[in-house]
Structure formats: structure tokens, C-alpha cells
Tab-separated table of C-alpha atoms in Angstrom:
chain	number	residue	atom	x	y	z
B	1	UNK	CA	7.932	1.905	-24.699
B	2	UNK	CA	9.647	-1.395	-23.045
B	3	UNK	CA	6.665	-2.220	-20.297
B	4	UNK	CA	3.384	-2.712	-22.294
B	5	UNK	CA	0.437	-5.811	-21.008
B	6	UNK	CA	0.305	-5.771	-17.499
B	7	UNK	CA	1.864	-2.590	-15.592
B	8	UNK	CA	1.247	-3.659	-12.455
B	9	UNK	CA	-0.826	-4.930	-9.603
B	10	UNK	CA	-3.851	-2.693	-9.324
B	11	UNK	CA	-6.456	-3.334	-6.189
B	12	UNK	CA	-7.123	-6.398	-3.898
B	13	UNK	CA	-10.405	-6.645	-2.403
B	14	UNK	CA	-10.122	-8.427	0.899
B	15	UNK	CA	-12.669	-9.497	3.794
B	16	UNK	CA	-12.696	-8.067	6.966
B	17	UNK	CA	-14.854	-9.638	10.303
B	18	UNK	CA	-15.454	-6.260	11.263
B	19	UNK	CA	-15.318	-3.285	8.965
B	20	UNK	CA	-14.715	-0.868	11.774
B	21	UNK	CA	-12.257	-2.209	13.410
B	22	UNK	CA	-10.370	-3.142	10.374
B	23	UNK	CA	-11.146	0.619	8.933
B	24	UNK	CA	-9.276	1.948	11.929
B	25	UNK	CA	-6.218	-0.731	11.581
B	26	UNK	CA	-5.901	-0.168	7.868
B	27	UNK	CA	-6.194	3.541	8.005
B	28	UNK	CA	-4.534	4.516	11.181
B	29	UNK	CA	-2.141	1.840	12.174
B	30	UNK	CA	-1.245	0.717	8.387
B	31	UNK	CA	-1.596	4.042	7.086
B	32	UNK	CA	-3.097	3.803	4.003
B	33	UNK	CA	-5.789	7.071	2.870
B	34	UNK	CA	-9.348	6.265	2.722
B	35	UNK	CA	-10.567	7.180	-0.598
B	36	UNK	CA	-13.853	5.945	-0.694
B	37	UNK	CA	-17.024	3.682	0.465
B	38	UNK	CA	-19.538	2.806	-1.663
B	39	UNK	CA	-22.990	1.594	-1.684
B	40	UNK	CA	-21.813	-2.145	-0.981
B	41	UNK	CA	-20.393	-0.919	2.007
B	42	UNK	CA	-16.973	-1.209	0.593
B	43	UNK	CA	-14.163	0.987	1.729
B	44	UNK	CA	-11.280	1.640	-0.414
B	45	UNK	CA	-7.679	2.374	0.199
B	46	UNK	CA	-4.950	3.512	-1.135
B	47	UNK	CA	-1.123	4.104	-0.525
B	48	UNK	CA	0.047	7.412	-0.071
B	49	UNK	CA	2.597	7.390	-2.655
B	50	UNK	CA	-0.086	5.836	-5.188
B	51	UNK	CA	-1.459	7.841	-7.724
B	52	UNK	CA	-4.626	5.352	-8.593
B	53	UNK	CA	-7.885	6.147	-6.631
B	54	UNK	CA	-7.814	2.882	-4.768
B	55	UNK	CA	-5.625	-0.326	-4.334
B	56	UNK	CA	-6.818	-1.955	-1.171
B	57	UNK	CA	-10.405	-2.638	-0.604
B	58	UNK	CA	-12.331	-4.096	2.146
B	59	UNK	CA	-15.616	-5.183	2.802
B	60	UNK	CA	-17.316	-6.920	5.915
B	61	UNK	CA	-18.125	-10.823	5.873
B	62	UNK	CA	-18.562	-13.669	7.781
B	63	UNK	CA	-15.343	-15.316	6.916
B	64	UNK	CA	-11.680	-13.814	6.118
B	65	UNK	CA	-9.626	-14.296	3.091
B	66	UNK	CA	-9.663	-12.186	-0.707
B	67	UNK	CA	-12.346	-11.876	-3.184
B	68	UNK	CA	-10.300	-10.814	-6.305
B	69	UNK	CA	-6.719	-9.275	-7.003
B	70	UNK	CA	-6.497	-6.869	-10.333
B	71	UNK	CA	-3.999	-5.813	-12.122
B	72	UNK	CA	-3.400	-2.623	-14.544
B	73	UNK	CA	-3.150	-3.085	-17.471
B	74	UNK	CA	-1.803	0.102	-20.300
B	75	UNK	CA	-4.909	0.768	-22.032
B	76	UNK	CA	-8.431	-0.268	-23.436
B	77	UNK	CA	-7.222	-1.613	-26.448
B	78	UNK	CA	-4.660	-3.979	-24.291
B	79	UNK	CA	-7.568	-5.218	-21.806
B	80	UNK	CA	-9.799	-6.245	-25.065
B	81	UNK	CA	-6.347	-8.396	-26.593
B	82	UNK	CA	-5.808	-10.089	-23.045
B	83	UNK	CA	-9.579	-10.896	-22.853
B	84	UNK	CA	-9.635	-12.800	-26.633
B	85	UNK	CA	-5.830	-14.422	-25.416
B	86	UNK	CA	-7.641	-15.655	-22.024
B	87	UNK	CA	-10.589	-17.232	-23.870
B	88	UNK	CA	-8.620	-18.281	-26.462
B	89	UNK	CA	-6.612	-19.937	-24.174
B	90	UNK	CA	-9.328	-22.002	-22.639
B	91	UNK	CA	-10.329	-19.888	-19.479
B	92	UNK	CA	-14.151	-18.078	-18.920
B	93	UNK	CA	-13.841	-14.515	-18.722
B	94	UNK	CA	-16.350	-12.015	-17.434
B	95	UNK	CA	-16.980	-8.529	-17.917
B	96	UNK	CA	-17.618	-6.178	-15.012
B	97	UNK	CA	-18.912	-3.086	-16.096
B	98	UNK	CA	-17.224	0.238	-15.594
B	99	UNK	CA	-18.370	2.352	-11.686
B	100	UNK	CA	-18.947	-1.360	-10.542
B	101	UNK	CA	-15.881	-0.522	-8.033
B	102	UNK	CA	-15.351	3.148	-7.793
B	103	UNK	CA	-13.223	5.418	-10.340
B	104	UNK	CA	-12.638	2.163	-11.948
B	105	UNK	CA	-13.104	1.169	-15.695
B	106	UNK	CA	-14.207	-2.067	-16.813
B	107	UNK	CA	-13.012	-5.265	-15.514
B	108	UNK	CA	-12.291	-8.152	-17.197
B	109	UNK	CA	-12.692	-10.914	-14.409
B	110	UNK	CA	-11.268	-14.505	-14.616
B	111	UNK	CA	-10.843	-17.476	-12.174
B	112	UNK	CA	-7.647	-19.255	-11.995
B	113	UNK	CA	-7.146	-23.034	-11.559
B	114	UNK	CA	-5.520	-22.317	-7.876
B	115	UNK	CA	-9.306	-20.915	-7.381
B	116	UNK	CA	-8.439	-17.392	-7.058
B	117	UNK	CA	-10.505	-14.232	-8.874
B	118	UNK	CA	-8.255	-12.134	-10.718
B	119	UNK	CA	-9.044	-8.953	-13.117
B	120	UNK	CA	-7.828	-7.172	-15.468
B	121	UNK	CA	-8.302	-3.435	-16.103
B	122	UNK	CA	-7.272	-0.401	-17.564
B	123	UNK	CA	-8.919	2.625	-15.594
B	124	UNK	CA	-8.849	3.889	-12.626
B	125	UNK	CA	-9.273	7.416	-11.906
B	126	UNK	CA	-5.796	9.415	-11.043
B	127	UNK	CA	-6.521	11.080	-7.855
B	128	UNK	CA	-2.367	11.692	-7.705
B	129	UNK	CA	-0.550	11.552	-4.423
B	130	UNK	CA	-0.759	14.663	-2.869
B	131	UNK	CA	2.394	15.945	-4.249
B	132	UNK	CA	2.294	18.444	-7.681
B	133	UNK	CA	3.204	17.094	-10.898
B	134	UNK	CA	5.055	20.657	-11.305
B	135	UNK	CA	7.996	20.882	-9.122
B	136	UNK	CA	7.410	18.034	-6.792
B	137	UNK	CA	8.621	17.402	-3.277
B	138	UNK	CA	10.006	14.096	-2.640
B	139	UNK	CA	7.091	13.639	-0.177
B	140	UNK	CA	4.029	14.862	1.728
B	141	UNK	CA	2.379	14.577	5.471
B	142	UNK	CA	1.172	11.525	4.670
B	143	UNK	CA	4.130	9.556	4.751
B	144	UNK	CA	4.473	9.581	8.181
B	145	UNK	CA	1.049	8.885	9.429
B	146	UNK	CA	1.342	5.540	10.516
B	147	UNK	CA	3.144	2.544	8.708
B	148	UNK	CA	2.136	4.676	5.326
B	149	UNK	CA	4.073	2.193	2.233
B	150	UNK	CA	4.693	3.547	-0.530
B	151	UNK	CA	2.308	1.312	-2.656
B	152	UNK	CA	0.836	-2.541	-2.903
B	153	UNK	CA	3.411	-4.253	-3.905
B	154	UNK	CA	2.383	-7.444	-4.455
B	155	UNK	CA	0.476	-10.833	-3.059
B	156	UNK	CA	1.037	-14.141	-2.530
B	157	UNK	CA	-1.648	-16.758	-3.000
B	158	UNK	CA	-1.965	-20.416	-1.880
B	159	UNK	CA	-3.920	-22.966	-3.852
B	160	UNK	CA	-3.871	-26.324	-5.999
B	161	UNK	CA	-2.160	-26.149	-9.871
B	162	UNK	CA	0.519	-24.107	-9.771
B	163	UNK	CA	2.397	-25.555	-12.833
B	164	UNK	CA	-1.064	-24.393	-14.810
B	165	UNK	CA	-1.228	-21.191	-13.226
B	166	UNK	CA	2.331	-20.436	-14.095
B	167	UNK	CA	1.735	-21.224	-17.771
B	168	UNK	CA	-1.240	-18.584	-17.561
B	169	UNK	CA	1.015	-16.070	-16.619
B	170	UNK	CA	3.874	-16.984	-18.373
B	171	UNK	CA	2.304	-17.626	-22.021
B	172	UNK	CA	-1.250	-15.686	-22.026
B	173	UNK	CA	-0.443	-12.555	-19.534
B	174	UNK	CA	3.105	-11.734	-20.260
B	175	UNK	CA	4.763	-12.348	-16.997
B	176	UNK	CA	7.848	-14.538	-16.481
B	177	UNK	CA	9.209	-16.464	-13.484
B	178	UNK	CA	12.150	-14.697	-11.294
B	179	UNK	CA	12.560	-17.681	-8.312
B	180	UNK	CA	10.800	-20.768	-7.434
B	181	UNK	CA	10.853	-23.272	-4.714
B	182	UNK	CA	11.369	-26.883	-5.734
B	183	UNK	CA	8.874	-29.814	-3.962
B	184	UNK	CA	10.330	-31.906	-1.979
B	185	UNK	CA	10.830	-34.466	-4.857
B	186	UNK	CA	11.972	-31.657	-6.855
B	187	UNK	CA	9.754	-32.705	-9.960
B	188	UNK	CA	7.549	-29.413	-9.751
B	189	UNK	CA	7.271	-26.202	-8.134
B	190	UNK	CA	6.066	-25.895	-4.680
B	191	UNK	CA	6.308	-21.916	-5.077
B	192	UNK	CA	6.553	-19.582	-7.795
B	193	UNK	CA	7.184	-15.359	-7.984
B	194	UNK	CA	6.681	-14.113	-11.213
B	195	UNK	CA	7.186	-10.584	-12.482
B	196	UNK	CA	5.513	-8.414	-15.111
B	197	UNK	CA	8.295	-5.869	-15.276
B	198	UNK	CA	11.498	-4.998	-13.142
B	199	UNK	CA	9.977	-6.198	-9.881
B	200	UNK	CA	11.278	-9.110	-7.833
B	201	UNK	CA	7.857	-10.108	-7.764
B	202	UNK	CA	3.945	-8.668	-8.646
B	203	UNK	CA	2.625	-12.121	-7.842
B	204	UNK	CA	3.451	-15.627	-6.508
B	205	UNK	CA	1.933	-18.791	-5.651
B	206	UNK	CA	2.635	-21.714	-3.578
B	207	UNK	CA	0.739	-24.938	-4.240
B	208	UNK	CA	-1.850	-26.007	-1.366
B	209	UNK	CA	-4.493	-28.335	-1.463
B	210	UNK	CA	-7.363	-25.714	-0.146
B	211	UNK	CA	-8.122	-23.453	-3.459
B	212	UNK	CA	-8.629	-19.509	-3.265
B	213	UNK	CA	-6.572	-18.997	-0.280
B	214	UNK	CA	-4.776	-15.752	0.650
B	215	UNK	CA	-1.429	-15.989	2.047
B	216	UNK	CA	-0.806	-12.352	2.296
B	217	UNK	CA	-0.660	-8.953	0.568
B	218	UNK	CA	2.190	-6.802	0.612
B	219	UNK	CA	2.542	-3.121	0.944
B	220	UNK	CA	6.307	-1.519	-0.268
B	221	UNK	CA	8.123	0.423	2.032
B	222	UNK	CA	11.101	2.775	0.836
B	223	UNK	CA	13.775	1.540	3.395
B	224	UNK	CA	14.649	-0.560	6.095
B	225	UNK	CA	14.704	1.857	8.752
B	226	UNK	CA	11.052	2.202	7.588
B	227	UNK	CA	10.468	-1.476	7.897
B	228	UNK	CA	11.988	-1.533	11.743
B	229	UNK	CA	9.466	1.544	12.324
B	230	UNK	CA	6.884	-0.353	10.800
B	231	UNK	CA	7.830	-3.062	13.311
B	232	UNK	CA	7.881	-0.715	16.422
B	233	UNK	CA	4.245	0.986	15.031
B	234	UNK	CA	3.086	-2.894	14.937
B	235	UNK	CA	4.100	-3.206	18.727
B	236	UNK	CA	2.263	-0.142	20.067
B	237	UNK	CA	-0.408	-1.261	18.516
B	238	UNK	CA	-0.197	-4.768	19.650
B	239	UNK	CA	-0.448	-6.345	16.302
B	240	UNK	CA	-0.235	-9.837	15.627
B	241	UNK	CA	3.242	-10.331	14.121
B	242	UNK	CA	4.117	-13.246	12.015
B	243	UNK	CA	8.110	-13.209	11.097
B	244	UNK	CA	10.455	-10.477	10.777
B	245	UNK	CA	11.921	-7.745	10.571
B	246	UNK	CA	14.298	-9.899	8.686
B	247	UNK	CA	16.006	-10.752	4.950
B	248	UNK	CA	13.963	-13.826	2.601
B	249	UNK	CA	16.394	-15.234	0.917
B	250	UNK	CA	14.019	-15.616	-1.980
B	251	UNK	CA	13.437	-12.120	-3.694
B	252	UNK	CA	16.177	-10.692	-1.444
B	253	UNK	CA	13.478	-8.359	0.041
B	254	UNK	CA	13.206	-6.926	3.694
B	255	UNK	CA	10.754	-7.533	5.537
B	256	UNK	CA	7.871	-8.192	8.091
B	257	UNK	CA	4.526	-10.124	7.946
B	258	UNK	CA	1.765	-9.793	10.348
B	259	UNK	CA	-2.116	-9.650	10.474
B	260	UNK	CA	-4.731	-7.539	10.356
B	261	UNK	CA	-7.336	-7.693	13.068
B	262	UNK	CA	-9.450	-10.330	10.840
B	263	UNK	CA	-6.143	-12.928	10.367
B	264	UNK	CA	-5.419	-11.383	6.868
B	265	UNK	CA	-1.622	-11.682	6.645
B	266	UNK	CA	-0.373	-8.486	5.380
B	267	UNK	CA	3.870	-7.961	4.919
B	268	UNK	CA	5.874	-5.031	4.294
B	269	UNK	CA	8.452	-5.047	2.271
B	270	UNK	CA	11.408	-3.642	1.004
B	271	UNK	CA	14.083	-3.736	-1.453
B	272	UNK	CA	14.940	-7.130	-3.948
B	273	UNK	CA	17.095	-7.535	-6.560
B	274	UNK	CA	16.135	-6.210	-10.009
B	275	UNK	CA	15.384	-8.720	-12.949
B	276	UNK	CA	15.049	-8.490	-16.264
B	277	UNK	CA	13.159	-10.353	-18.930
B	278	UNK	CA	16.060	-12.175	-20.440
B	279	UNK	CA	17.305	-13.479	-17.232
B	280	UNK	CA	17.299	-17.344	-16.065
B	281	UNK	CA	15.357	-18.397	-13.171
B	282	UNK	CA	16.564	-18.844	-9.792
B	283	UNK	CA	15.637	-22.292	-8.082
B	284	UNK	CA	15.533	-22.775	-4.165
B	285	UNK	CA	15.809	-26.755	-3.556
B	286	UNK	CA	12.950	-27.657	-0.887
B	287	UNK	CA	15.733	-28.540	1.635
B	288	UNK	CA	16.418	-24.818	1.262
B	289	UNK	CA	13.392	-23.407	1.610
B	290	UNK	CA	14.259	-22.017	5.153
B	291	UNK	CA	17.209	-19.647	4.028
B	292	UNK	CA	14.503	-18.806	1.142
B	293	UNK	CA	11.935	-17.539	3.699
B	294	UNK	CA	14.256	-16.169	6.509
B	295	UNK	CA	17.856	-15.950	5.686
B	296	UNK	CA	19.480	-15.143	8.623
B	297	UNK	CA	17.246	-17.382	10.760
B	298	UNK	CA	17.491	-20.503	8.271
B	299	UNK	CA	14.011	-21.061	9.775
B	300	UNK	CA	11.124	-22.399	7.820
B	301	UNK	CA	8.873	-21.461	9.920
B	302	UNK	CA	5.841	-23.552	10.821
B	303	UNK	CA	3.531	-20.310	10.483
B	304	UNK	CA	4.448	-19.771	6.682
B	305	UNK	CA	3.023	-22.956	5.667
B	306	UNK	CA	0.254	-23.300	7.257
B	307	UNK	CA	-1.282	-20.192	8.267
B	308	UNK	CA	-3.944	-18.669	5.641
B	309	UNK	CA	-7.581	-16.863	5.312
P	1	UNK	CA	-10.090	-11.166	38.299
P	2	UNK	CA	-8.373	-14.110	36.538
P	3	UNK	CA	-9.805	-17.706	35.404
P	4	UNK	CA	-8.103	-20.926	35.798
P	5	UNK	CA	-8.000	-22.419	32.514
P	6	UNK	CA	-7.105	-26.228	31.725
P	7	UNK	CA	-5.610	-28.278	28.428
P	8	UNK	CA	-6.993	-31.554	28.997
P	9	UNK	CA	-4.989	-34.352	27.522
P	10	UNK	CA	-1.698	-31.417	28.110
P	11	UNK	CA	-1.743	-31.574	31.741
P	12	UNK	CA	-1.307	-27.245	31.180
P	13	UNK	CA	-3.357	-24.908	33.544
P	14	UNK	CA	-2.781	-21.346	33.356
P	15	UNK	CA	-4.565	-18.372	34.624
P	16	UNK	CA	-6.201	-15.878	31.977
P	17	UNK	CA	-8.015	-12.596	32.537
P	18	UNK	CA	-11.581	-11.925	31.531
P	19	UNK	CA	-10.318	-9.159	28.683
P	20	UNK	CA	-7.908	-11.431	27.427
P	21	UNK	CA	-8.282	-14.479	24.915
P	22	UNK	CA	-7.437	-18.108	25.572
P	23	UNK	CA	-5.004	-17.729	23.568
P	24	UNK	CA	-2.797	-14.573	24.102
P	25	UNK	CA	-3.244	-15.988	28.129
P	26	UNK	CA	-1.565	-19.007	27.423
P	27	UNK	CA	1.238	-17.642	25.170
P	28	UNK	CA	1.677	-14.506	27.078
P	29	UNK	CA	3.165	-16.358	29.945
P	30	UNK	CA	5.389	-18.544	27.420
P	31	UNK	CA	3.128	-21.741	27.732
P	32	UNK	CA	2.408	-24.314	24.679
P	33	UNK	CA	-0.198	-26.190	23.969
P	34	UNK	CA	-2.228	-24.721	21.345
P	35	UNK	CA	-0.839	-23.683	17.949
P	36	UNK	CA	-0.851	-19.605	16.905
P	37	UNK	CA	-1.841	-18.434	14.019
P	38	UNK	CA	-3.266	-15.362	12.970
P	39	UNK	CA	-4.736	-14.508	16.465
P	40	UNK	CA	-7.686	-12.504	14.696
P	41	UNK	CA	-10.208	-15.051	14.208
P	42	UNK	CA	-9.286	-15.696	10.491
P	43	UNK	CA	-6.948	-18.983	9.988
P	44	UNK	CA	-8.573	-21.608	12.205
P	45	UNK	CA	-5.551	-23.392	13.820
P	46	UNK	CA	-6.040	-22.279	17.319
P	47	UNK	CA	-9.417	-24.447	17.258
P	48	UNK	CA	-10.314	-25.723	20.914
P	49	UNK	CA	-13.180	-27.511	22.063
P	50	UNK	CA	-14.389	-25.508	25.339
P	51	UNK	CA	-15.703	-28.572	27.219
P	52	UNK	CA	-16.331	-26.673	30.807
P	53	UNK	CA	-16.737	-23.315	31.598
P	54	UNK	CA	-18.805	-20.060	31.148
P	55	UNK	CA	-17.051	-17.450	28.303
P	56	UNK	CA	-17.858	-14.385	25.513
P	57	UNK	CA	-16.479	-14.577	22.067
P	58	UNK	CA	-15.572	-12.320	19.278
P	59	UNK	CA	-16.254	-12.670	15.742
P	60	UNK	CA	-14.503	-15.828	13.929
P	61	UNK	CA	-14.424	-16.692	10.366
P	62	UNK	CA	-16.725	-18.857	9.056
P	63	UNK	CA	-14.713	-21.111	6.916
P	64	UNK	CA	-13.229	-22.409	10.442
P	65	UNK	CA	-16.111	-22.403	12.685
P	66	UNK	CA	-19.514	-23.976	11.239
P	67	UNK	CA	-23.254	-24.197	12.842
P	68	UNK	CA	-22.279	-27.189	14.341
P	69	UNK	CA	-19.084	-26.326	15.626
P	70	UNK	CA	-21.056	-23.415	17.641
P	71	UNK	CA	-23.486	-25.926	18.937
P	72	UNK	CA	-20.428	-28.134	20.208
P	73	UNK	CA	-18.364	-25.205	21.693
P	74	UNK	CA	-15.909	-25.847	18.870
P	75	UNK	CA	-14.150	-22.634	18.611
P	76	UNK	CA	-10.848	-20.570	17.803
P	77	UNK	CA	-8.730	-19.618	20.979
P	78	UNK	CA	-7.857	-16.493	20.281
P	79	UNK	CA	-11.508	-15.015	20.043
P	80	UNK	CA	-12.943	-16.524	23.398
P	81	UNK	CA	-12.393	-14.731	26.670
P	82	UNK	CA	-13.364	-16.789	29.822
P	83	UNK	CA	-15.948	-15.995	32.021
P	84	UNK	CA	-15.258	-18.302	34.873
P	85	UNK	CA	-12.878	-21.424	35.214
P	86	UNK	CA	-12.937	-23.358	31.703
P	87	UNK	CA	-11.901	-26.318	30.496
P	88	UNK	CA	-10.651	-26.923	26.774
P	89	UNK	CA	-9.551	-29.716	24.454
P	90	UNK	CA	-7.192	-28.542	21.410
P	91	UNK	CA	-8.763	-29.723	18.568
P	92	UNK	CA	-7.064	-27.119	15.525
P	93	UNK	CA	-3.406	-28.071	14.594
P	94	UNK	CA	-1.009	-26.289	11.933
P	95	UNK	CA	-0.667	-28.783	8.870
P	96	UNK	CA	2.306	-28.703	6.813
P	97	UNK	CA	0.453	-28.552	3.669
P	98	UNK	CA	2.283	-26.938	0.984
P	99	UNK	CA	3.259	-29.180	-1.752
P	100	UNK	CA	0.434	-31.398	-0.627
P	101	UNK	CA	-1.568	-31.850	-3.716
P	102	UNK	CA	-5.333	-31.834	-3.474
P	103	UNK	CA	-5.479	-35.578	-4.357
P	104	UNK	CA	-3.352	-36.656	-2.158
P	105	UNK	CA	-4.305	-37.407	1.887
P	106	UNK	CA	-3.194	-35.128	4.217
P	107	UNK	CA	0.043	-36.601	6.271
């Protein structure tokens, strides 16, 4: 089997201002299912597509932003190897035990130098996608109840150390780095997407003085007709749209980003090239940054660098 | 019925209904003066100071809006709606700061 470690990015749990409110934009407006709440007052999401139990979770607090981001990982025994690499490594790692989040297995939980939570696990219930496994049709209702992607794709997180982050990825968790965005100087990295199979990304950081910080989430679409519909489902709705529909440069991906009612950026996204292990690294000079984040517009817009929960 | 609200120090007065926020008022009619952000009470850039004026809010985050800033009237535009004529100072600005290290000031 060619993708072993990490498989993919599994839940984020982010905080809503009110739960309500942001139940009825995430469920009804977004389109993701409700799958859960538990007795935290937690309510879970998922995609429609998405066979896991949960990928999204929210819970109500006094200030915006994300708790943790997880990824899956292919089984127990893999989870217990990336634990001993992670302390061996240097980094504090945590076990949370298994029904802590619903239909999910043990976690193992570490902090990052950029500040941010992630996890590791390797079980979460299959609730499936509400299409057989025998004879399948290409989709079901669900896909067209609101914006409805496909799955989280993947997020993008703002903090200090980025070069150190990187090298956690790259030499402990198996990832390796697709793009980055030169600083100004062009001595380090001033943004970084890193992939953990044949994604154009499953996460990326940009380096910010304020750790922990959530730039946004991003939920897959399956075309860019669905990405303009997205837009036009954002307008009826009068959601708070950031930039798009347009084309990054970086990634090549489609795309819109806007927030939810609480000023968590969400995007959704389409397409990207395909890389592989083997392949170099493509570099984005700071000067170019603009064409990176909107290519048609050139525009590095104020918004992108500044705006986060 | 509509408010008159005022920038100080922007010479900008606009006119912004009860059910709307400062800040979709001001933008909605193609005005500047404060800087949009998330417009959902979560990113802090649309900070004003309310230094006149009668007004409801809706919930902000916390990591923008402290005790203090509550005592002062220091809040985010775009979850206060006025309740009579107001007048505001912009306090919240968008900072480039990617690829600003921690260490280093803030330009």
C-alpha cells in the first residue's frame, strides 16, 4: 500500500460566539450533516461525501478561533509509532482517551511551536455517506442541500516558527512541502503547504507573530460551477465574503473564502495540481505573493494578511 | 428610522439604521473609514471607540474586546447597532503582519 502515516486531515474543532446561530449557518447554509452533540455541548459535522462520523466540530465560547485540528492516521499500531517519533523528537504528547469526542478512538494530542493543538488518531466510527457500498450512485440528496463539499479539505494556520513546524512535518509526521512563499528577504519561508499524500495541500502555515491563530478551514467542492453556486448560496444568505470566486496561484485551486457568523474564515475549494513525493518544491518570491493568492487579480489582498480568529 | 453616525478625526458622517451595524452602514453605501474584516465579531480590526451616542451590541470575541475595553466603549463595528446619533473614533487597524516575527516590533 503506497499511503501509510497520516491519511488525511480528520476533524477541526472550532469556536463559535453563538452555537445556534452558527448550528444553522454550518448546517443549512454550508451544508454539512449534523451527526452529533455531546455532553460538552459540542456539535459535530460532517461532509456529505465523508464517510467518518464527524470532521467539523463546534462548540460555544467567548472568543473565536480553533481548539485542535486532527488528522487520521491508518491504524493503532501507526498512532503508537508517531507518538514514540513525537517524543522522541523533543515534543510533549498527550493521550486523550477513546469516546472523549464522539465515535472517536484515542487521541494522541500535541502542541506545535506556531501554538496550535494538533492530534493524531486512528478511529473514528464509519457512519458511510449515505450512498451503498454495493452498487453505488455517484451521489445522494444531500449534495444539494446547501453549499454541501464534498469533504474538509484542509486548513491553514497562522503563527510564529514556521521553519520548526515544517521540520515536524517533514521529518517526524511524514509530510513533505508542495509550495512555499519566500519572506520578503527571501532567507525563510513566510508560508508553507505541505501534503501527506496526492493533495496540493492537507495543511499550511504562514508565519505571524500572534501564536494559535486560525486563518481558515477549507471544505472541497467537486467543481467550479459548484464553487460559483457556493458563491451565489453565500449571497442569499448575506455572508461575509472574503476573496473569490477566483484561481490562487499557489496550489492552483479554485476558490472562495468567507466567514462564518463568528469571523471563522472558512474557503471552498476546488481542484490543484497533483504532486507526488519525489517532486521538487515550488517557491513563490514575496514580490509574488499576489499572483500566489489571486491570480487573475495579482492582488495581495490586505484581508489575507491580516484577518484571523 | 436612521442614526447619524460620525468618524471623528475622518471628517465621515453617514446615516445607519437601528438593525444594521456600524459597520455594514458605512460600507454599504461605499464609504471608508474603518477597516473590514470578518464582520462577525471574531478578528478585531473593525475596533472603534463609541465616544457619543446610545447603541445595542452583539456578541464579540474576547481576544479583541477585554473588561476594560467594555468599560471604555471600546468595541468592534460590525457588532454595534446605534440607538440614536453616535459618535466613534477608529481605534482597530489591519496590520500587515505576516513574516513579522514575534521578536521583532510591529511596523
Amino acid at each position: 500500500m503506497a499511503l501509510t502515516g497520516v491519511l488525511r486531515p480528520g476533524h477541526a474543532q472550532v469556536r463559535v460566539l453563538n452555537l445556534e446561530e452558527s448550528v444553522r449557518f454550518y448546517r443549512d447554509v454550508l451544508g454539512l450533516v449534523e451527526t452529533g452533540r455531546d455532553a460538552q455541548g459540542r456539535v459535530y459535522f460532517k461532509c456529505w461525501d465523508e464517510r467518518d462520523h464527524n470532521s467539523y466540530v463546534i462548540r460555544e465560547a467567548d472568543r473565536a478561533g480553533i481548539d485542535f485540528f486532527g488528522f487520521r492516521v491508518l491504524d493503532k499500531a501507526t498512532l503508537d509509532k508517531f507518538d514514540a517519533d513525537l517524543r522522541a523528537y523533543g515534543l510533549a504528547t498527550e493521550r486523550i482517551p477513546a469516546g472523549e469526542m464522539l465515535e472517536t478512538g484515542e487521541r494522541v494530542r500535541f502542541t506545535l511551536p506556531s501554538g496550535h493543538v494538533m492530534e493524531l488518531f486512528a478511529d473514528k466510527t464509519k457512519v458511510g455517506n449515505g450512498i451503498p457500498l454495493v452498487n453505488p450512485a455517484p451521489w445522494c440528496k444531500a449534495r444539494d442541500h446547501g453549499i454541501a463539499p464534498i469533504r474538509l479539505d484542509h486548513a491553514l494556520l497562522y503563527g510564529p516558527n514556521v521553519a520548526e513546524v515544517q521540520k515536524i512535518f517533514t521529518e517526524v509526521l511524514g509530510f513533505y512541502l508542495v509550495e512555499r512563499v519566500l519572506t520578503p528577504d527571501g532567507n525563510a519561508n513566510a508560508a508553507i503547504w505541505l501534503s501527506c499524500g496526492q493533495k496540493v495541500h492537507d495543511i499550511a502555515f504562514a508565519e505571524y507573530p500572534e501564536p494559535g491563530k486560525l486563518h481558515h478551514c477549507s471544505f472541497l467542492m467537486e467543481s467550479w460551477d459548484q464553487v460559483l453556486r457556493a458563491g451565489d448560496i453565500m449571497s442569499m444568505n448575506q455572508v461575509a465574503v472574503d476573496i473569490g470566486p477566483t484561481r490562487h496561484g499557489v496550489t492552483r485551486g479554485c476558490t472562495i473564502y468567507a466567514w462564518d457568523p463568528s469571523g471563522n474564515r472558512f474557503e471552498t475549494f476546488m481542484g490543484g495540481h497533483l504532486p507526488y513525493p519525489d517532486y521538487e518544491t515550488m517557491t513563490w518570491t514575496f514580490d509574488n505573493f499576489g499572483q500566489g493568492l489571486d491570480y487573475p487579480q495579482r492582488k495581495l489582498h490586505e484581508t489575507f494578511l491580516s484577518v484571523v480568529s | 428610522m436612521a442614526h447619524t453616525v460620525s468618524i471623528e478625526d475622518a471628517d465621515v458622517r453617514y446615516a445607519c439604521a437601528p438593525q444594521e451595524s456600524l459597520l455594514s452602514g458605512l460600507h454599504r453605501l461605499g464609504l471608508r473609514g474603518i477597516p473590514v474584516g470578518c464582520r462577525g465579531g471574531g478578528c478585531g480590526v473593525c475596533k472603534v471607540e463609541i465616544t457619543e451616542g446610545e447603541f445595542s451590541t452583539r456578541t464579540m470575541s474576547r481576544d479583541h474586546v477585554s473588561d476594560d475595553d467594555l468599560a471604555h466603549r471600546r468595541l468592534l463595528a460590525c457588532r454595534v447597532y446605534p440607538s440614536s446619533d453616535l459618535s466613534l473614533k477608529v481605534i482597530g487597524k489591519l496590520q500587515k503582519k505576516v513574516c513579522t516575527p514575534a521578536d521583532r516590533p510591529l511596523p
